[in-house]
PDB file of C-alpha atoms in Angstrom:
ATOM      1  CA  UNK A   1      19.319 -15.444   5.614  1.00 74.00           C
ATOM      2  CA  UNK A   2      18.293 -12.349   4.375  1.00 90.00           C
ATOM      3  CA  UNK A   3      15.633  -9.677   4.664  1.00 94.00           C
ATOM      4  CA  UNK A   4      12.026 -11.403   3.735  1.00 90.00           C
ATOM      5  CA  UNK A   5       9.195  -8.551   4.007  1.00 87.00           C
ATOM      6  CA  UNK A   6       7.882  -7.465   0.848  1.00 79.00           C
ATOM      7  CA  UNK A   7       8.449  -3.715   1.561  1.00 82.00           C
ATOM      8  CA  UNK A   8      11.895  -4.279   2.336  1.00 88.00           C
ATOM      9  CA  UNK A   9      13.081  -6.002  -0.655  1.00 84.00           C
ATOM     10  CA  UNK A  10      10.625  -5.748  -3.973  1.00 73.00           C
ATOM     11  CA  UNK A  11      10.339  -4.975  -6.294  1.00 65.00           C
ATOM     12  CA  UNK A  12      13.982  -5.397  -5.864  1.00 73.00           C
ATOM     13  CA  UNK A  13      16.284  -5.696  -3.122  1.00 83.00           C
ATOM     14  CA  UNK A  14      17.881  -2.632  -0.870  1.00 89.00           C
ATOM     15  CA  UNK A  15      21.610  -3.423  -1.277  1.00 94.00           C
ATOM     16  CA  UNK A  16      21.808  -0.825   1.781  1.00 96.00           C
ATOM     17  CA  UNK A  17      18.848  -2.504   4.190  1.00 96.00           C
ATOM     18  CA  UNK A  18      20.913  -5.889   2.983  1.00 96.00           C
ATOM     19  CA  UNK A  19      24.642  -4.550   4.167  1.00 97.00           C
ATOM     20  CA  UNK A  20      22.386  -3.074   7.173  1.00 97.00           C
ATOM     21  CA  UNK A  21      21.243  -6.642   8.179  1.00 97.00           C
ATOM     22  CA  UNK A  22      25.129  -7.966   8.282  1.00 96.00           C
ATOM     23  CA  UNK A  23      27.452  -5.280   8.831  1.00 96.00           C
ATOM     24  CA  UNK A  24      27.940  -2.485  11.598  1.00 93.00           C
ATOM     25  CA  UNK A  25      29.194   0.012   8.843  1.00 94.00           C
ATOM     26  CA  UNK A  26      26.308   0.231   6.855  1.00 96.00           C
ATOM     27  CA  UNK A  27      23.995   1.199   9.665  1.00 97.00           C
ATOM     28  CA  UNK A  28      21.359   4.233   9.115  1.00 98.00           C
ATOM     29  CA  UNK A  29      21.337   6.891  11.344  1.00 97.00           C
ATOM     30  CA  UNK A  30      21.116  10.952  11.526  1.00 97.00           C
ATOM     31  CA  UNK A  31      24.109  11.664   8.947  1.00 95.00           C
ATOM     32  CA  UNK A  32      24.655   7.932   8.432  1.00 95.00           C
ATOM     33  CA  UNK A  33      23.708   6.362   5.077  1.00 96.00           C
ATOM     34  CA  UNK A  34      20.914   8.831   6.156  1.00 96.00           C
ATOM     35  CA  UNK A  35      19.366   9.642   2.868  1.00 96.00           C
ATOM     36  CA  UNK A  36      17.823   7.579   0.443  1.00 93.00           C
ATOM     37  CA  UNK A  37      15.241   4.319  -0.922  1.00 89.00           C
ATOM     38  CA  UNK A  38      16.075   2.848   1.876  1.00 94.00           C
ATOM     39  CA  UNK A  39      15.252   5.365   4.242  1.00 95.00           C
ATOM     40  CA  UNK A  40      12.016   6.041   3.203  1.00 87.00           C
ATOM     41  CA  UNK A  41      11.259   2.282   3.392  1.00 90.00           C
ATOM     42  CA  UNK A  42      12.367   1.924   6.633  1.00 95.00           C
ATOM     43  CA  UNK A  43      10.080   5.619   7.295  1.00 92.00           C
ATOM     44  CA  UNK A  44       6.499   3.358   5.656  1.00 86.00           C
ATOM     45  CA  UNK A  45       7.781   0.491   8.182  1.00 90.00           C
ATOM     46  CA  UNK A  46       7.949   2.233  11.563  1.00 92.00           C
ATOM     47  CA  UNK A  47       4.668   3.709  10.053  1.00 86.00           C
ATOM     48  CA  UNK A  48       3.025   0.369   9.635  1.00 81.00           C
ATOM     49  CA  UNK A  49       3.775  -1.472  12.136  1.00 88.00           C
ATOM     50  CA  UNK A  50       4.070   1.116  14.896  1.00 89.00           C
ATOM     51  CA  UNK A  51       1.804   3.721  13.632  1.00 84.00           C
ATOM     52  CA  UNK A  52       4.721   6.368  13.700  1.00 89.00           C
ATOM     53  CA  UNK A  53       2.849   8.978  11.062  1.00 85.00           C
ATOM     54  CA  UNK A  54       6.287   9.712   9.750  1.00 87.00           C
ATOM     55  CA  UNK A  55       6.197  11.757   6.432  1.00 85.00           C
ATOM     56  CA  UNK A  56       7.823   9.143   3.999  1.00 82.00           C
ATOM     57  CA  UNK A  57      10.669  11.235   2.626  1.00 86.00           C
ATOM     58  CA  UNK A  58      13.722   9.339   2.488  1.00 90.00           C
ATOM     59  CA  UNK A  59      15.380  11.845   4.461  1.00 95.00           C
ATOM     60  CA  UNK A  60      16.175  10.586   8.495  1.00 98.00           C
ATOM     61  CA  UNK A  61      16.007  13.292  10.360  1.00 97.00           C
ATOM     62  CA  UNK A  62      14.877  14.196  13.692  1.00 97.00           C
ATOM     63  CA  UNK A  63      11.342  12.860  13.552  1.00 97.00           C
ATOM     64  CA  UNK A  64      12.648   9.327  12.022  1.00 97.00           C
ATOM     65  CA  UNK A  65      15.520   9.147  14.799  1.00 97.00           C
ATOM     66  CA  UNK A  66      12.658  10.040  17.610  1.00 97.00           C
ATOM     67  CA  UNK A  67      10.495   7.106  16.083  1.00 97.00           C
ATOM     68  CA  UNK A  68      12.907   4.734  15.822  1.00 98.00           C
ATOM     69  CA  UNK A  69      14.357   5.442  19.203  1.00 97.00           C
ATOM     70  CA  UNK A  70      10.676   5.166  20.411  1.00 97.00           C
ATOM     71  CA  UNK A  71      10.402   1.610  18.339  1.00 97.00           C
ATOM     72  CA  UNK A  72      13.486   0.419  20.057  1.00 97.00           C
ATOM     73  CA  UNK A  73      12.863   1.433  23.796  1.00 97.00           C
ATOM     74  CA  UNK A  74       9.188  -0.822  23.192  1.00 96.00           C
ATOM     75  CA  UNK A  75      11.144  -3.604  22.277  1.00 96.00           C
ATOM     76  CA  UNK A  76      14.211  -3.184  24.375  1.00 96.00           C
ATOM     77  CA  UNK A  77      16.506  -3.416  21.548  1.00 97.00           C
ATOM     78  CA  UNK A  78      19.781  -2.240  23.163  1.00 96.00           C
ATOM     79  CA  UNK A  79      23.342  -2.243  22.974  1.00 91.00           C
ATOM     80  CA  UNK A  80      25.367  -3.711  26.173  1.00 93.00           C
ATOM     81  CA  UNK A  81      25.326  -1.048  28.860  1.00 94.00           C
ATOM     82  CA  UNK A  82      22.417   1.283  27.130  1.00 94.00           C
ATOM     83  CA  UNK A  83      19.642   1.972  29.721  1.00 95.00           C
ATOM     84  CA  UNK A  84      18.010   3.682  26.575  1.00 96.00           C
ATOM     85  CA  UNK A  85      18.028   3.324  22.738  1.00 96.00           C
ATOM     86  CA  UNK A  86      19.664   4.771  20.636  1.00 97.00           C
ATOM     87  CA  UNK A  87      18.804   6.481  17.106  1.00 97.00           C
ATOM     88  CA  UNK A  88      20.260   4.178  14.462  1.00 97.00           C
ATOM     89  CA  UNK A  89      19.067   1.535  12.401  1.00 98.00           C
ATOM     90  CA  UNK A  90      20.998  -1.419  12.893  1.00 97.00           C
ATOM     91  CA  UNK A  91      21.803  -5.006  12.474  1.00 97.00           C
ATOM     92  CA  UNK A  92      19.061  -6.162  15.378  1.00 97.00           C
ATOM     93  CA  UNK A  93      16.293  -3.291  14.446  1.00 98.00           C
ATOM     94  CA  UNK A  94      16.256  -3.714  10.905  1.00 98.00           C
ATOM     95  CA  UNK A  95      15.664  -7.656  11.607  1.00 97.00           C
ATOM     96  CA  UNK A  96      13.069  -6.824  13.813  1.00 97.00           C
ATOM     97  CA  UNK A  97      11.415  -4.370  11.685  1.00 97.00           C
ATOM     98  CA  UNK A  98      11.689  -7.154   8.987  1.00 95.00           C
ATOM     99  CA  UNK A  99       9.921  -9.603  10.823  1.00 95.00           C
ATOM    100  CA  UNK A 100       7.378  -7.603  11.956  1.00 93.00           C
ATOM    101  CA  UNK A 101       6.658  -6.087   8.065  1.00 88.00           C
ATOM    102  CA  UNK A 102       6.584  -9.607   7.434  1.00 87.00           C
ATOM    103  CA  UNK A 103       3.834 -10.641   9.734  1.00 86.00           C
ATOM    104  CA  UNK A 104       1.800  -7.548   8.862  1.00 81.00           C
ATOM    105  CA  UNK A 105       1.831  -8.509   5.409  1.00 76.00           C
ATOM    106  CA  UNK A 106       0.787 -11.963   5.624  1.00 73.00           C
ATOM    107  CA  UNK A 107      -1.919 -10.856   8.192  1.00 73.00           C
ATOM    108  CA  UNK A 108      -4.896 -11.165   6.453  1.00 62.00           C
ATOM    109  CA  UNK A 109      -6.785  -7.660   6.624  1.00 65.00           C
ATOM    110  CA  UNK A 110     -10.085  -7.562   9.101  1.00 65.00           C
ATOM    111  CA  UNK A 111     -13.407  -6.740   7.879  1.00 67.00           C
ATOM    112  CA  UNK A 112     -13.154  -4.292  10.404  1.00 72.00           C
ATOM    113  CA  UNK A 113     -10.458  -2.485   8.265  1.00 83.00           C
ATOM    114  CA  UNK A 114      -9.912  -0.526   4.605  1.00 91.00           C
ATOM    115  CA  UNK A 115      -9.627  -3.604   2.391  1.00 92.00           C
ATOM    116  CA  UNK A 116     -11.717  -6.462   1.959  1.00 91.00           C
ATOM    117  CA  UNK A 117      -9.643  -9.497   2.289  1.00 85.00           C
ATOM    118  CA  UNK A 118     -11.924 -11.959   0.756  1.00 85.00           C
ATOM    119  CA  UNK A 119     -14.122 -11.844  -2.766  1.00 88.00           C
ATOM    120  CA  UNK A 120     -16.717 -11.742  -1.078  1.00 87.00           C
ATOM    121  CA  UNK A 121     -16.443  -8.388   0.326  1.00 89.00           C
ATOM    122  CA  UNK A 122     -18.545  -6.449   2.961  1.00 89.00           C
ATOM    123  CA  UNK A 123     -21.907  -8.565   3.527  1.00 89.00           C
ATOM    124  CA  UNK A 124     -24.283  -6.843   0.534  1.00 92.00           C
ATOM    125  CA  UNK A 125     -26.820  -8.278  -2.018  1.00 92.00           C
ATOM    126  CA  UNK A 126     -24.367 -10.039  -4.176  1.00 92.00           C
ATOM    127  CA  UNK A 127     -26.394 -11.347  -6.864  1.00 92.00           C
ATOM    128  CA  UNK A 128     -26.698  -7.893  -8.003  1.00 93.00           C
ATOM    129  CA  UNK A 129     -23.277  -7.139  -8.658  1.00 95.00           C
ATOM    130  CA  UNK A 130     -22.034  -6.716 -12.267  1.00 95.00           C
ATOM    131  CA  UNK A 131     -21.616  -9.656 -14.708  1.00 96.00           C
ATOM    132  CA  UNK A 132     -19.534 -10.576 -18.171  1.00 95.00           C
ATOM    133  CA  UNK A 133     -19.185  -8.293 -20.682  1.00 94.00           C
ATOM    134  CA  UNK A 134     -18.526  -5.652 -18.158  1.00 95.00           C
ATOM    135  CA  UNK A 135     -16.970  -7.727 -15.883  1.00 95.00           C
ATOM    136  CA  UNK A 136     -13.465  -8.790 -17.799  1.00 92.00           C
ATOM    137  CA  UNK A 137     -12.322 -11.298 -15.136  1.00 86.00           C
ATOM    138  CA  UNK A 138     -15.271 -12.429 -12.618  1.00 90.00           C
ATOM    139  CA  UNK A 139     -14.907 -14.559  -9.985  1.00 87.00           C
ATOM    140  CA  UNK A 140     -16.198 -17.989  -9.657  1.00 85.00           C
ATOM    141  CA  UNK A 141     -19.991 -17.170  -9.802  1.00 89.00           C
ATOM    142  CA  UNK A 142     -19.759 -15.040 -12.984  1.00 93.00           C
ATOM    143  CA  UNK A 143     -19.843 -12.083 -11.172  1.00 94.00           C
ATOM    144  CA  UNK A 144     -17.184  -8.906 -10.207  1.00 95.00           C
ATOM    145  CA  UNK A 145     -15.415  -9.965  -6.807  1.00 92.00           C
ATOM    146  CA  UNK A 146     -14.324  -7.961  -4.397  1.00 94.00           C
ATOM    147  CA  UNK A 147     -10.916  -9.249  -3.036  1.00 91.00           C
ATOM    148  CA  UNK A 148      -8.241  -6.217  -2.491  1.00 92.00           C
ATOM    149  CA  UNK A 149     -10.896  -3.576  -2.694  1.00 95.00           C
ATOM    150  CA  UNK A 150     -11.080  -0.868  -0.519  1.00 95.00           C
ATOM    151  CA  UNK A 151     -14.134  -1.150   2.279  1.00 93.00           C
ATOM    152  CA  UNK A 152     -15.298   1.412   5.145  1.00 93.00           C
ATOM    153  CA  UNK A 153     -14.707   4.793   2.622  1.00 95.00           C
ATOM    154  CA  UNK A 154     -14.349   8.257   3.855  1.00 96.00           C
ATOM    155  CA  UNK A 155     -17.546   8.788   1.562  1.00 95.00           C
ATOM    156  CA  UNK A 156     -17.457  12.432   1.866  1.00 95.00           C
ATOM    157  CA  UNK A 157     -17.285  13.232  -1.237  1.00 97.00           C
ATOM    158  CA  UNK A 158     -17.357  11.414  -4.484  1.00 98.00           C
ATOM    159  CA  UNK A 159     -15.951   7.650  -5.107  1.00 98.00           C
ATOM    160  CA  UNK A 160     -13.798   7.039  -7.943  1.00 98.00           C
ATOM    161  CA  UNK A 161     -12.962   3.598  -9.317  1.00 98.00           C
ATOM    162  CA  UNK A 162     -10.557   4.338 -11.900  1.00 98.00           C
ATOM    163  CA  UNK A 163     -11.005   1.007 -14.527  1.00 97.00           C
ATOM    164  CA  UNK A 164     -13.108  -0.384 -12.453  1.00 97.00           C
ATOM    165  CA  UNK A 165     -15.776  -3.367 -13.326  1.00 96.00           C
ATOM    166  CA  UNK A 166     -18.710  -2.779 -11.018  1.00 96.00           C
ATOM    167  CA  UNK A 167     -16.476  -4.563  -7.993  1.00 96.00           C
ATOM    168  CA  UNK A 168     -17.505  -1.683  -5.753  1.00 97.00           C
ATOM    169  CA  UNK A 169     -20.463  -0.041  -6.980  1.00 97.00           C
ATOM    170  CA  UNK A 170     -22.530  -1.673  -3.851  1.00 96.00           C
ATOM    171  CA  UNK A 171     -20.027   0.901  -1.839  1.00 96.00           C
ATOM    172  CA  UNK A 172     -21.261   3.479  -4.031  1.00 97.00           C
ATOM    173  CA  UNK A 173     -18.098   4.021  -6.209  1.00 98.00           C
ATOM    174  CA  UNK A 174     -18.536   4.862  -9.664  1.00 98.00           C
ATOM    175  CA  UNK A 175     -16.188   3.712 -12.796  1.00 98.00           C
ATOM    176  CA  UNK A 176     -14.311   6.115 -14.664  1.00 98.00           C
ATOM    177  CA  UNK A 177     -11.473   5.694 -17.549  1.00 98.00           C
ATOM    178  CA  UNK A 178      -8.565   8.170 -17.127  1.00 98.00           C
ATOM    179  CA  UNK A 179      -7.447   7.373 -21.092  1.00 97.00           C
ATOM    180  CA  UNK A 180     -10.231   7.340 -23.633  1.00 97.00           C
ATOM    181  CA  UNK A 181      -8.429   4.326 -25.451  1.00 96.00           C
ATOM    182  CA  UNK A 182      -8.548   2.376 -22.471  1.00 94.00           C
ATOM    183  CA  UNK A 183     -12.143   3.486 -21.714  1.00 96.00           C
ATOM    184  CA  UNK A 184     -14.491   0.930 -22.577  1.00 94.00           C
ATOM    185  CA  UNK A 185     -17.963   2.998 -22.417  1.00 94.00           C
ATOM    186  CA  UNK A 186     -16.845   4.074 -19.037  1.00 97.00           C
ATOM    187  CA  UNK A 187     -16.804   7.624 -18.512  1.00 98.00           C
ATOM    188  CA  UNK A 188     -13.373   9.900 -18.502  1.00 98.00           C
ATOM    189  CA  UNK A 189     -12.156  11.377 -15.198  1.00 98.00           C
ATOM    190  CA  UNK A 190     -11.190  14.771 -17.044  1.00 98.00           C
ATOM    191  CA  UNK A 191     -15.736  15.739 -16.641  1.00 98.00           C
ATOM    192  CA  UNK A 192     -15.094  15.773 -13.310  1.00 98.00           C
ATOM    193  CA  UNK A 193     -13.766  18.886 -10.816  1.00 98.00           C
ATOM    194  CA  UNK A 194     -11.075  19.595  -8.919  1.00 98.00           C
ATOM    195  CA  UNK A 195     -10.573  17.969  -5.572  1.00 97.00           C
ATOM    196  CA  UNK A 196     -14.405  16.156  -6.040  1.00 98.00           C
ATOM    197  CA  UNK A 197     -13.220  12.746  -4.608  1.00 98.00           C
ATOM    198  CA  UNK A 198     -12.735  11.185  -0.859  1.00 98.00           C
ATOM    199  CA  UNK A 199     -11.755   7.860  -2.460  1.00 98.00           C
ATOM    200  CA  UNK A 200     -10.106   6.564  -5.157  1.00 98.00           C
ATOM    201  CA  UNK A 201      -8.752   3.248  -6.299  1.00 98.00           C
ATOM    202  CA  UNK A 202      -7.408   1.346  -8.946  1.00 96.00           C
ATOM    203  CA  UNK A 203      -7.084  -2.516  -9.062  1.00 93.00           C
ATOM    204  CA  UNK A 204      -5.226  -4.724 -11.775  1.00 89.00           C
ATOM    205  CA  UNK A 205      -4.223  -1.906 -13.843  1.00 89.00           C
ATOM    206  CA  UNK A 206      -1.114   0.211 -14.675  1.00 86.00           C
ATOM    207  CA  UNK A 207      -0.388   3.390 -13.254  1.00 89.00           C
ATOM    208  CA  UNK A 208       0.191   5.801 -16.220  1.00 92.00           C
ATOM    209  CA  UNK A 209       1.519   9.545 -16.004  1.00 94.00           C
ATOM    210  CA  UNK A 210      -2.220  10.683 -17.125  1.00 97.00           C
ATOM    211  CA  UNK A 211      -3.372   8.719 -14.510  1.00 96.00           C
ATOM    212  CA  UNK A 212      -1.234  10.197 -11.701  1.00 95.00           C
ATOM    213  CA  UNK A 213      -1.953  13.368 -12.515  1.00 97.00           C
ATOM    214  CA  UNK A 214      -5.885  12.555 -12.252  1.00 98.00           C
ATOM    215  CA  UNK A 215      -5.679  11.153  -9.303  1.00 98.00           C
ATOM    216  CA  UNK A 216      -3.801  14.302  -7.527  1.00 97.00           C
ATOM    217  CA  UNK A 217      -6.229  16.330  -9.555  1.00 98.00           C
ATOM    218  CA  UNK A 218      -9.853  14.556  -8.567  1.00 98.00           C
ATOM    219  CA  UNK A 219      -8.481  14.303  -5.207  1.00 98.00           C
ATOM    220  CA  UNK A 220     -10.205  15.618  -2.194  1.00 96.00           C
ATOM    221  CA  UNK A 221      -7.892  17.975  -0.167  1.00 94.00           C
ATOM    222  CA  UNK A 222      -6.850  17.526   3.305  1.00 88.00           C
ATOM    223  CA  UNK A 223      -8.269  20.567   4.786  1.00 89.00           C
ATOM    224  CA  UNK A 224     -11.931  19.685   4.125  1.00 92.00           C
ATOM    225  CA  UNK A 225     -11.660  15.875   4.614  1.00 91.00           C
ATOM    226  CA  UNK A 226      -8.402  14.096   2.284  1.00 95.00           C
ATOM    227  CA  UNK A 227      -8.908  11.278   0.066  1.00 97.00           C
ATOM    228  CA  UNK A 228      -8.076   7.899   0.426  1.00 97.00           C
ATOM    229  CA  UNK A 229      -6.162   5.737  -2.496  1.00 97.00           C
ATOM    230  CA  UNK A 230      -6.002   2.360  -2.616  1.00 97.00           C
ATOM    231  CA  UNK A 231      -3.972   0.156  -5.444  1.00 94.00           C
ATOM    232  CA  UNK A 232      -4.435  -3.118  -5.369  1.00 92.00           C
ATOM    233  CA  UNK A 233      -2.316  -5.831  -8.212  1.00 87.00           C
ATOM    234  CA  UNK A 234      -1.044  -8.884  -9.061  1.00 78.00           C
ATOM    235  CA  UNK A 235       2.929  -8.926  -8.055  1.00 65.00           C
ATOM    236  CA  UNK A 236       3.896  -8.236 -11.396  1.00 62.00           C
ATOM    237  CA  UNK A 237       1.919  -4.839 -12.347  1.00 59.00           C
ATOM    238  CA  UNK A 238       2.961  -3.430  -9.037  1.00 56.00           C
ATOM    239  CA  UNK A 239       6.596  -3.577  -9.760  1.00 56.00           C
ATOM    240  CA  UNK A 240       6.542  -0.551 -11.986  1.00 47.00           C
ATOM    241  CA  UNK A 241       3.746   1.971 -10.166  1.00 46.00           C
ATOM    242  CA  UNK A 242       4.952   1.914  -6.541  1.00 69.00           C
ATOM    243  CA  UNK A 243       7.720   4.746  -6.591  1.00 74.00           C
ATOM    244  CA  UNK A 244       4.493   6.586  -8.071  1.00 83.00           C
ATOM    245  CA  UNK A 245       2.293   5.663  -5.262  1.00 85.00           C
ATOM    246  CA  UNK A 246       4.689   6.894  -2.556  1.00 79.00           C
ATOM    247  CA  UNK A 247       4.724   9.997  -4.041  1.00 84.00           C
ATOM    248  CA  UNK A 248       0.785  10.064  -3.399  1.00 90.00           C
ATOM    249  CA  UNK A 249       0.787  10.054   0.150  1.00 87.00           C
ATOM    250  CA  UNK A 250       1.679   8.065   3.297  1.00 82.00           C
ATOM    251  CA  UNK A 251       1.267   4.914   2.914  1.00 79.00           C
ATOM    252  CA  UNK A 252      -1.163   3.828   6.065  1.00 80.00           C
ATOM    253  CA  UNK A 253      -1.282  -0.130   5.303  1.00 81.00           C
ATOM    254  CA  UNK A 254      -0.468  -2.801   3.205  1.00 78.00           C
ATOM    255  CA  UNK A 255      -1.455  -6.586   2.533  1.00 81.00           C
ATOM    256  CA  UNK A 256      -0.630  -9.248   0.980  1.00 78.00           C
ATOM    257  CA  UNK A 257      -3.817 -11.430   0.058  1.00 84.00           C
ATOM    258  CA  UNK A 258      -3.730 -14.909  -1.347  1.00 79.00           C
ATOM    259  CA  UNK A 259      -5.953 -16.316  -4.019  1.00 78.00           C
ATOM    260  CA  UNK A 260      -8.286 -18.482  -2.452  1.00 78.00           C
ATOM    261  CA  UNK A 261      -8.494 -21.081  -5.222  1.00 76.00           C
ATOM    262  CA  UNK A 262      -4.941 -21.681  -4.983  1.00 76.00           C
ATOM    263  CA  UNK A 263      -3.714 -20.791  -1.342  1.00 72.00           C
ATOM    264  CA  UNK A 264      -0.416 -22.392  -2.150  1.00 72.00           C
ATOM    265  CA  UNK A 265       0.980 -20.180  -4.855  1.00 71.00           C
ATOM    266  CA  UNK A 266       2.019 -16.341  -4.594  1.00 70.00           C
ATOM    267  CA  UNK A 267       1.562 -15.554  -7.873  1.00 74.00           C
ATOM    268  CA  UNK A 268      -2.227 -15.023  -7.827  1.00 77.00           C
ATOM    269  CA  UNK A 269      -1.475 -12.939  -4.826  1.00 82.00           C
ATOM    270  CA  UNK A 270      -2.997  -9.427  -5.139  1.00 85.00           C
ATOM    271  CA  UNK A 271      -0.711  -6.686  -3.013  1.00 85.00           C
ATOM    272  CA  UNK A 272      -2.322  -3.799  -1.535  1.00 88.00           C
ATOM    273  CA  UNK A 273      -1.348  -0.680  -0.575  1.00 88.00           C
ATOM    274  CA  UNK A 274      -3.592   2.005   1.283  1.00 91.00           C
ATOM    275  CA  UNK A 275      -2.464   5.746   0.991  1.00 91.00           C
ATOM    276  CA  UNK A 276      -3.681   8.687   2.673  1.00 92.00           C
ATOM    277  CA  UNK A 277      -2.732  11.576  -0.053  1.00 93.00           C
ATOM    278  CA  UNK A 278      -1.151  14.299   0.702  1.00 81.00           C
TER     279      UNK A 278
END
């Protein structure tokens, strides 16, 4: 059987993180198959499930062999004789890490947390939120819903839904178009200033080149605050934008959230990714 997690094998399988899983030659180390995809996937997992704070790089280096060392010694993953871990990736910690991806990602997110794992989001005065034409695809009451949205903002600064429909104007995020053809009456990114926003996200739309370049531009920086980007899609629109959302940031969690009208079938699922930018 192989690999399973969605980080570790879409939008398309790791041939190295597969070989890694079966056979002692392909393991990852410092100056082994150290460079690469498949390092900096292994980098967001150590990140997500064992809050490493590694800088997502692809590169394994000293701070990736401490943290997986570190992973390894917590879960006693060690060769016959070793008192200690060592500092490579191999056939037993990249199964581990695999399951444990796994489980995060089918661990529905608390309301405690960044994303709002249900429509009906954080408790507010739902009847107010936005309705048809605005709304293009509303949930079952005819109004915006709120599954895969981001909840608990910084909210230091401005909040920037980029194509949004109203879904998180009771957060006090405000839709903006990055494109003008795309726009539909809502206003274009490029009025406002550098570095205005503490939060951005995007939800069931592409990530274009304009679009990127917003983001990093309307973007809050780090040393009075950072901004927080969340993406949130159906399986299929996230295959092409997630290279692009690594470059944003570190990625600081992920979800997988099922449709509730049809629990049984992943493709309704909306994917989630939370990024702290750089």
């Amino acid at each position: 059987m192989g690999l399973r997690s969605m980080l570790l094998t879409s939008p398309a399988p790791d041939q190295q993180l597969e070989n890694c899983l079966i056979s002692d030659p392909a393991h990852i180390g410092e100056g082994i198959n150290g460079v690469g995809e498949h390092v900096r996937r292994i980098q967001i997992a150590l990140n997500e499930v064992d809050g490493a704070g590694l800088e997502v790089d692809g590169i394994y280096g000293d701070d990736t062999g401490d943290a997986v060392e570190d992973y390894k010694n917590v879960r006693r993953i060690l060769a016959p004789g070793q008192t200690t871990a060592d500092r490579i990736v191999g056939k037993r910690t990249i199964g581990f890490l695999d399951d444990e991806v796994f489980e995060f990602e089918n661990t529905m997110p608390p309301e405690t947390g960044l994303v709002s794992p249900s429509e009906a989001g954080l408790p507010h005065p739902h009847s107010q939120c936005a309705t048809p034409p605005r709304v293009v695809n509303p949930g079952p009451d005819g109004r915006a819903e709120h599954r895969g949205t981001p909840i608990n903002p910084i909210g230091n600064a401005m909040r920037i839904n980029i194509y949004g429909e109203g879904e998180t104007d009771y957060l006090g995020f405000a839709d903006f178009a990055t494109e003008p053809q795309h726009a539909r009456s809502r206003p274009m990114t490029s009025t406002l200033v550098d570095g205005c926003a503490s939060d951005i996200c995007v939800r069931n739309a592409p990530l274009s080149v304009v679009t990127l370049n917003e983001i990093r531009r309307i973007a809050q920086s780090a040393l009075v605050g950072g901004c927080r980007f969340t993406y949130s899609s159906n399986q299929e629109l996230f295959r092409t934008p997630r290279t692009d959302i690594l470059s944003l940031g570190t990625v600081i969690q992920q979800h997988r959230i099922a449709n509730p009208r049809n629990p049984s079938s992943t493709v309704d699922d909306i994917e989630v990714w939370v990024v702290d930018m750089f």
